């Protein structure tokens, strides 16, 4: 794990637990927001990516927290969550 500010220390009673950096915690929260938005709309990753013009590989990386979704992407997902039909129409 990268060295950085530890946001959540490992549980010493759990041999498989590990420290979590602030960056990793932020990345996981962003991943959860994106995944919950997509599943809340009842869309697969492929359907969501196609409907909202996001590369499916990028969406997968964000959802699986392999990459950190940038701030503009989080803003876009929040707009999609509130107005999915309007956004889909605008990008069609």
Short mmCIF file of N, CA, C and O in Angstrom, two decimals:
data_model
loop_
_atom_site.label_atom_id
_atom_site.label_comp_id
_atom_site.label_asym_id
_atom_site.label_seq_id
_atom_site.Cartn_x
_atom_site.Cartn_y
_atom_site.Cartn_z
N UNK A 1 0.85 -1.18 0.00
CA UNK A 1 0.00 0.00 0.00
C UNK A 1 0.89 1.24 0.00
O UNK A 1 1.94 1.27 0.63
N UNK A 2 0.46 2.28 -0.67
CA UNK A 2 1.22 3.52 -0.73
C UNK A 2 1.29 4.16 0.65
O UNK A 2 0.38 4.05 1.44
N UNK A 3 2.40 4.84 0.87
CA UNK A 3 2.52 5.58 2.12
C UNK A 3 1.72 6.86 1.99
O UNK A 3 1.70 7.50 0.96
N UNK A 4 1.02 7.21 3.01
CA UNK A 4 0.21 8.42 3.03
C UNK A 4 -0.49 8.53 4.36
O UNK A 4 -0.31 7.69 5.24
N UNK A 5 -1.28 9.56 4.51
CA UNK A 5 -2.02 9.76 5.75
C UNK A 5 -3.01 8.61 5.93
O UNK A 5 -3.82 8.33 5.04
N UNK A 6 -2.94 7.94 7.06
CA UNK A 6 -3.83 6.83 7.34
C UNK A 6 -5.16 7.38 7.85
O UNK A 6 -5.21 8.06 8.88
N UNK A 7 -6.21 7.09 7.11
CA UNK A 7 -7.54 7.56 7.50
C UNK A 7 -8.25 6.54 8.38
O UNK A 7 -9.09 6.89 9.20
N UNK A 8 -7.90 5.27 8.17
CA UNK A 8 -8.55 4.20 8.91
C UNK A 8 -7.49 3.15 9.24
O UNK A 8 -7.05 2.41 8.35
N UNK A 9 -7.04 3.08 10.48
CA UNK A 9 -5.99 2.12 10.82
C UNK A 9 -6.53 0.69 10.83
O UNK A 9 -7.72 0.46 11.06
N UNK A 10 -5.63 -0.23 10.59
CA UNK A 10 -6.00 -1.65 10.60
C UNK A 10 -6.45 -2.08 11.99
O UNK A 10 -5.99 -1.55 13.00
N UNK A 11 -7.34 -3.05 12.00
CA UNK A 11 -7.79 -3.64 13.26
C UNK A 11 -6.71 -4.63 13.71
O UNK A 11 -6.47 -5.63 13.03
N UNK A 12 -6.05 -4.38 14.83
CA UNK A 12 -4.98 -5.28 15.25
C UNK A 12 -5.46 -6.70 15.56
O UNK A 12 -4.68 -7.65 15.53
N UNK A 13 -6.74 -6.87 15.80
CA UNK A 13 -7.28 -8.19 16.08
C UNK A 13 -7.59 -8.99 14.81
O UNK A 13 -7.94 -10.16 14.88
N UNK A 14 -7.47 -8.34 13.66
CA UNK A 14 -7.77 -8.99 12.37
C UNK A 14 -6.50 -9.06 11.54
O UNK A 14 -6.03 -8.05 11.01
N UNK A 15 -5.96 -10.24 11.39
CA UNK A 15 -4.70 -10.43 10.66
C UNK A 15 -4.80 -10.05 9.19
O UNK A 15 -3.79 -9.75 8.55
N UNK A 16 -6.00 -10.07 8.64
CA UNK A 16 -6.18 -9.76 7.21
C UNK A 16 -6.54 -8.30 6.96
O UNK A 16 -6.63 -7.88 5.81
N UNK A 17 -6.76 -7.52 8.00
CA UNK A 17 -7.10 -6.11 7.85
C UNK A 17 -5.84 -5.31 7.52
O UNK A 17 -4.72 -5.78 7.73
N UNK A 18 -6.03 -4.11 6.99
CA UNK A 18 -4.89 -3.26 6.62
C UNK A 18 -5.26 -1.80 6.80
O UNK A 18 -6.42 -1.44 6.83
N UNK A 19 -4.22 -0.96 6.91
CA UNK A 19 -4.44 0.48 7.00
C UNK A 19 -5.02 0.99 5.69
O UNK A 19 -4.70 0.47 4.62
N UNK A 20 -5.86 2.01 5.78
CA UNK A 20 -6.44 2.62 4.58
C UNK A 20 -6.04 4.09 4.58
O UNK A 20 -6.26 4.80 5.56
N UNK A 21 -5.47 4.51 3.46
CA UNK A 21 -5.08 5.91 3.33
C UNK A 21 -6.30 6.77 3.04
O UNK A 21 -7.34 6.27 2.59
N UNK A 22 -6.16 8.06 3.24
CA UNK A 22 -7.24 8.99 2.93
C UNK A 22 -7.58 8.92 1.45
O UNK A 22 -8.76 8.97 1.07
N UNK A 23 -6.56 8.79 0.60
CA UNK A 23 -6.80 8.70 -0.85
C UNK A 23 -7.60 7.46 -1.22
O UNK A 23 -8.54 7.52 -2.00
N UNK A 24 -7.26 6.33 -0.62
CA UNK A 24 -7.98 5.09 -0.91
C UNK A 24 -9.42 5.16 -0.42
O UNK A 24 -10.34 4.66 -1.07
N UNK A 25 -9.63 5.78 0.73
CA UNK A 25 -10.99 5.93 1.26
C UNK A 25 -11.83 6.81 0.35
O UNK A 25 -12.98 6.49 0.03
N UNK A 26 -11.26 7.91 -0.13
CA UNK A 26 -11.95 8.80 -1.06
C UNK A 26 -12.30 8.06 -2.35
O UNK A 26 -13.41 8.14 -2.86
N UNK A 27 -11.34 7.30 -2.88
CA UNK A 27 -11.56 6.55 -4.12
C UNK A 27 -12.69 5.54 -3.95
O UNK A 27 -13.54 5.39 -4.82
N UNK A 28 -12.75 4.88 -2.79
CA UNK A 28 -13.81 3.89 -2.57
C UNK A 28 -15.18 4.55 -2.42
O UNK A 28 -16.19 4.01 -2.88
N UNK A 29 -15.22 5.73 -1.80
CA UNK A 29 -16.50 6.43 -1.66
C UNK A 29 -17.00 6.91 -3.03
O UNK A 29 -18.20 6.85 -3.31
N UNK A 30 -16.09 7.35 -3.88
CA UNK A 30 -16.47 7.75 -5.24
C UNK A 30 -16.96 6.54 -6.02
O UNK A 30 -17.96 6.62 -6.75
N UNK A 31 -16.28 5.41 -5.86
CA UNK A 31 -16.69 4.18 -6.55
C UNK A 31 -18.10 3.78 -6.13
O UNK A 31 -18.94 3.41 -6.95
N UNK A 32 -18.37 3.87 -4.83
CA UNK A 32 -19.68 3.49 -4.32
C UNK A 32 -20.78 4.40 -4.89
O UNK A 32 -21.85 3.93 -5.28
N UNK A 33 -20.53 5.71 -4.95
CA UNK A 33 -21.50 6.64 -5.50
C UNK A 33 -21.84 6.29 -6.95
O UNK A 33 -23.01 6.25 -7.34
N UNK A 34 -20.82 6.02 -7.73
CA UNK A 34 -21.04 5.70 -9.15
C UNK A 34 -21.81 4.40 -9.28
O UNK A 34 -22.79 4.31 -10.02
N UNK A 35 -21.39 3.36 -8.55
CA UNK A 35 -22.06 2.06 -8.62
C UNK A 35 -23.51 2.15 -8.16
O UNK A 35 -24.42 1.60 -8.79
N UNK A 36 -23.75 2.86 -7.05
CA UNK A 36 -25.12 2.99 -6.54
C UNK A 36 -26.01 3.77 -7.50
O UNK A 36 -27.19 3.46 -7.66
N UNK A 37 -25.45 4.77 -8.15
CA UNK A 37 -26.23 5.53 -9.13
C UNK A 37 -26.62 4.64 -10.29
O UNK A 37 -27.78 4.60 -10.70
N UNK A 38 -25.66 3.90 -10.82
CA UNK A 38 -25.91 3.02 -11.96
C UNK A 38 -26.93 1.94 -11.61
O UNK A 38 -27.91 1.72 -12.31
N UNK A 39 -26.71 1.25 -10.47
CA UNK A 39 -27.62 0.17 -10.11
C UNK A 39 -29.00 0.71 -9.73
O UNK A 39 -30.01 0.05 -9.98
N UNK A 40 -29.03 1.92 -9.17
CA UNK A 40 -30.31 2.55 -8.85
C UNK A 40 -31.15 2.83 -10.08
O UNK A 40 -32.38 2.86 -10.02
N UNK A 41 -30.47 3.03 -11.21
CA UNK A 41 -31.17 3.24 -12.48
C UNK A 41 -31.49 1.92 -13.17
O UNK A 41 -32.13 1.90 -14.22
N UNK A 42 -31.03 0.82 -12.57
CA UNK A 42 -31.30 -0.50 -13.14
C UNK A 42 -30.52 -0.78 -14.41
O UNK A 42 -30.98 -1.55 -15.26
N UNK A 43 -29.34 -0.18 -14.54
CA UNK A 43 -28.55 -0.33 -15.76
C UNK A 43 -27.30 -1.17 -15.50
O UNK A 43 -26.69 -1.07 -14.44
N UNK A 44 -26.93 -1.96 -16.50
CA UNK A 44 -25.65 -2.66 -16.44
C UNK A 44 -24.55 -1.64 -16.70
O UNK A 44 -24.82 -0.50 -17.12
N UNK A 45 -23.31 -2.04 -16.48
CA UNK A 45 -22.20 -1.13 -16.77
C UNK A 45 -22.20 -0.74 -18.25
O UNK A 45 -22.02 0.43 -18.59
N UNK A 46 -22.44 -1.70 -19.11
CA UNK A 46 -22.45 -1.43 -20.56
C UNK A 46 -23.58 -0.49 -20.93
O UNK A 46 -23.39 0.45 -21.71
N UNK A 47 -24.76 -0.70 -20.36
CA UNK A 47 -25.90 0.17 -20.66
C UNK A 47 -25.67 1.59 -20.15
O UNK A 47 -25.94 2.56 -20.86
N UNK A 48 -25.17 1.72 -18.93
CA UNK A 48 -24.90 3.03 -18.36
C UNK A 48 -23.86 3.77 -19.20
O UNK A 48 -24.03 4.94 -19.54
N UNK A 49 -22.78 3.07 -19.52
CA UNK A 49 -21.70 3.67 -20.31
C UNK A 49 -22.21 4.16 -21.66
O UNK A 49 -21.89 5.27 -22.09
N UNK A 50 -23.01 3.36 -22.30
CA UNK A 50 -23.55 3.73 -23.61
C UNK A 50 -24.53 4.89 -23.50
O UNK A 50 -24.45 5.86 -24.27
N UNK A 51 -25.42 4.82 -22.54
CA UNK A 51 -26.46 5.84 -22.40
C UNK A 51 -25.88 7.21 -22.05
O UNK A 51 -26.36 8.23 -22.54
N UNK A 52 -24.83 7.23 -21.22
CA UNK A 52 -24.29 8.50 -20.74
C UNK A 52 -22.92 8.83 -21.32
O UNK A 52 -22.25 9.76 -20.86
N UNK A 53 -22.51 8.09 -22.35
CA UNK A 53 -21.29 8.38 -23.11
C UNK A 53 -20.03 8.39 -22.24
O UNK A 53 -19.21 9.30 -22.30
N UNK A 54 -19.89 7.33 -21.45
CA UNK A 54 -18.70 7.13 -20.63
C UNK A 54 -18.03 5.85 -21.15
O UNK A 54 -18.71 4.84 -21.32
N UNK A 55 -16.75 5.84 -21.41
CA UNK A 55 -16.10 4.61 -21.84
C UNK A 55 -16.31 3.50 -20.79
O UNK A 55 -16.09 3.72 -19.59
N UNK A 56 -16.77 2.35 -21.24
CA UNK A 56 -17.11 1.28 -20.30
C UNK A 56 -15.90 0.84 -19.48
O UNK A 56 -16.04 0.54 -18.28
N UNK A 57 -14.73 0.83 -20.04
CA UNK A 57 -13.53 0.47 -19.28
C UNK A 57 -13.24 1.46 -18.17
O UNK A 57 -12.83 1.09 -17.07
N UNK A 58 -13.45 2.73 -18.46
CA UNK A 58 -13.26 3.79 -17.46
C UNK A 58 -14.28 3.62 -16.34
O UNK A 58 -13.94 3.71 -15.16
N UNK A 59 -15.53 3.37 -16.71
CA UNK A 59 -16.58 3.16 -15.70
C UNK A 59 -16.22 1.99 -14.80
O UNK A 59 -16.34 2.07 -13.58
N UNK A 60 -15.77 0.89 -15.39
CA UNK A 60 -15.38 -0.28 -14.59
C UNK A 60 -14.24 0.06 -13.64
O UNK A 60 -14.25 -0.34 -12.47
N UNK A 61 -13.23 0.77 -14.15
CA UNK A 61 -12.10 1.15 -13.29
C UNK A 61 -12.57 2.02 -12.13
O UNK A 61 -12.12 1.84 -10.99
N UNK A 62 -13.47 2.95 -12.39
CA UNK A 62 -13.99 3.80 -11.32
C UNK A 62 -14.79 2.99 -10.32
O UNK A 62 -14.62 3.13 -9.12
N UNK A 63 -15.69 2.14 -10.80
CA UNK A 63 -16.54 1.36 -9.90
C UNK A 63 -15.76 0.37 -9.06
O UNK A 63 -16.13 0.07 -7.94
N UNK A 64 -14.69 -0.16 -9.61
CA UNK A 64 -13.88 -1.14 -8.88
C UNK A 64 -12.74 -0.47 -8.12
O UNK A 64 -11.88 -1.14 -7.57
N UNK A 65 -12.74 0.86 -8.11
CA UNK A 65 -11.76 1.67 -7.39
C UNK A 65 -10.33 1.39 -7.82
O UNK A 65 -9.40 1.56 -7.06
N UNK A 66 -10.17 0.98 -9.08
CA UNK A 66 -8.81 0.83 -9.63
C UNK A 66 -8.26 2.18 -10.03
O UNK A 66 -7.05 2.35 -10.15
N UNK A 67 -9.17 3.11 -10.29
CA UNK A 67 -8.79 4.49 -10.64
C UNK A 67 -9.75 5.42 -9.90
O UNK A 67 -10.90 5.05 -9.61
N UNK A 68 -9.28 6.60 -9.58
CA UNK A 68 -10.11 7.58 -8.89
C UNK A 68 -10.87 8.41 -9.91
O UNK A 68 -10.26 9.04 -10.78
N UNK A 69 -12.18 8.40 -9.81
CA UNK A 69 -13.00 9.23 -10.69
C UNK A 69 -12.72 10.70 -10.38
O UNK A 69 -12.75 11.10 -9.21
N UNK A 70 -12.42 11.51 -11.41
CA UNK A 70 -12.13 12.92 -11.15
C UNK A 70 -13.38 13.68 -10.70
O UNK A 70 -14.51 13.21 -10.86
N UNK A 71 -13.15 14.86 -10.16
CA UNK A 71 -14.26 15.67 -9.64
C UNK A 71 -15.35 15.92 -10.67
O UNK A 71 -16.53 15.87 -10.36
N UNK A 72 -14.96 16.20 -11.93
CA UNK A 72 -15.99 16.47 -12.95
C UNK A 72 -16.85 15.25 -13.17
O UNK A 72 -18.06 15.37 -13.43
N UNK A 73 -16.29 14.06 -13.08
CA UNK A 73 -17.06 12.83 -13.28
C UNK A 73 -18.05 12.63 -12.14
O UNK A 73 -19.18 12.20 -12.36
N UNK A 74 -17.63 12.93 -10.93
CA UNK A 74 -18.52 12.81 -9.78
C UNK A 74 -19.68 13.80 -9.92
O UNK A 74 -20.84 13.46 -9.66
N UNK A 75 -19.39 15.02 -10.37
CA UNK A 75 -20.46 16.00 -10.60
C UNK A 75 -21.42 15.49 -11.66
O UNK A 75 -22.65 15.60 -11.52
N UNK A 76 -20.89 14.91 -12.74
CA UNK A 76 -21.71 14.37 -13.83
C UNK A 76 -22.61 13.25 -13.30
O UNK A 76 -23.81 13.22 -13.60
N UNK A 77 -22.06 12.36 -12.50
CA UNK A 77 -22.85 11.25 -11.94
C UNK A 77 -23.95 11.78 -11.03
O UNK A 77 -25.07 11.27 -11.03
N UNK A 78 -23.66 12.82 -10.27
CA UNK A 78 -24.69 13.40 -9.39
C UNK A 78 -25.83 14.01 -10.20
O UNK A 78 -27.00 13.91 -9.82
N UNK A 79 -25.52 14.63 -11.33
CA UNK A 79 -26.56 15.18 -12.20
C UNK A 79 -27.36 14.03 -12.82
O UNK A 79 -28.59 14.08 -12.89
N UNK A 80 -26.66 12.98 -13.26
CA UNK A 80 -27.34 11.80 -13.81
C UNK A 80 -28.31 11.23 -12.79
O UNK A 80 -29.45 10.88 -13.13
N UNK A 81 -27.89 11.14 -11.53
CA UNK A 81 -28.75 10.56 -10.48
C UNK A 81 -30.05 11.36 -10.32
O UNK A 81 -31.11 10.78 -10.08
N UNK A 82 -29.97 12.67 -10.47
CA UNK A 82 -31.15 13.52 -10.29
C UNK A 82 -32.00 13.66 -11.56
O UNK A 82 -33.21 13.81 -11.48
N UNK A 83 -31.35 13.63 -12.72
CA UNK A 83 -32.05 13.88 -13.99
C UNK A 83 -31.58 12.92 -15.10
O UNK A 83 -31.06 13.37 -16.12
N UNK A 84 -31.74 11.62 -14.91
CA UNK A 84 -31.18 10.67 -15.88
C UNK A 84 -31.74 10.83 -17.29
O UNK A 84 -30.98 10.75 -18.26
N UNK A 85 -33.02 11.06 -17.43
CA UNK A 85 -33.62 11.19 -18.77
C UNK A 85 -33.14 12.44 -19.47
O UNK A 85 -32.86 12.43 -20.67
N UNK A 86 -33.07 13.54 -18.74
CA UNK A 86 -32.61 14.80 -19.32
C UNK A 86 -31.16 14.68 -19.79
O UNK A 86 -30.81 15.11 -20.88
N UNK A 87 -30.31 14.05 -18.98
CA UNK A 87 -28.90 13.89 -19.36
C UNK A 87 -28.78 12.98 -20.57
O UNK A 87 -28.06 13.27 -21.53
N UNK A 88 -29.50 11.88 -20.56
CA UNK A 88 -29.46 10.95 -21.69
C UNK A 88 -29.89 11.63 -22.98
O UNK A 88 -29.28 11.44 -24.03
N UNK A 89 -30.93 12.44 -22.88
CA UNK A 89 -31.40 13.17 -24.06
C UNK A 89 -30.36 14.19 -24.52
O UNK A 89 -30.12 14.35 -25.72
N UNK A 90 -29.72 14.87 -23.59
CA UNK A 90 -28.74 15.91 -23.93
C UNK A 90 -27.51 15.32 -24.61
O UNK A 90 -26.92 15.96 -25.48
N UNK A 91 -27.10 14.11 -24.24
CA UNK A 91 -25.90 13.53 -24.81
C UNK A 91 -26.19 12.61 -26.02
O UNK A 91 -25.25 12.13 -26.64
N UNK A 92 -27.45 12.41 -26.30
CA UNK A 92 -27.82 11.52 -27.41
C UNK A 92 -27.46 12.12 -28.76
O UNK A 92 -27.39 13.30 -28.96
#
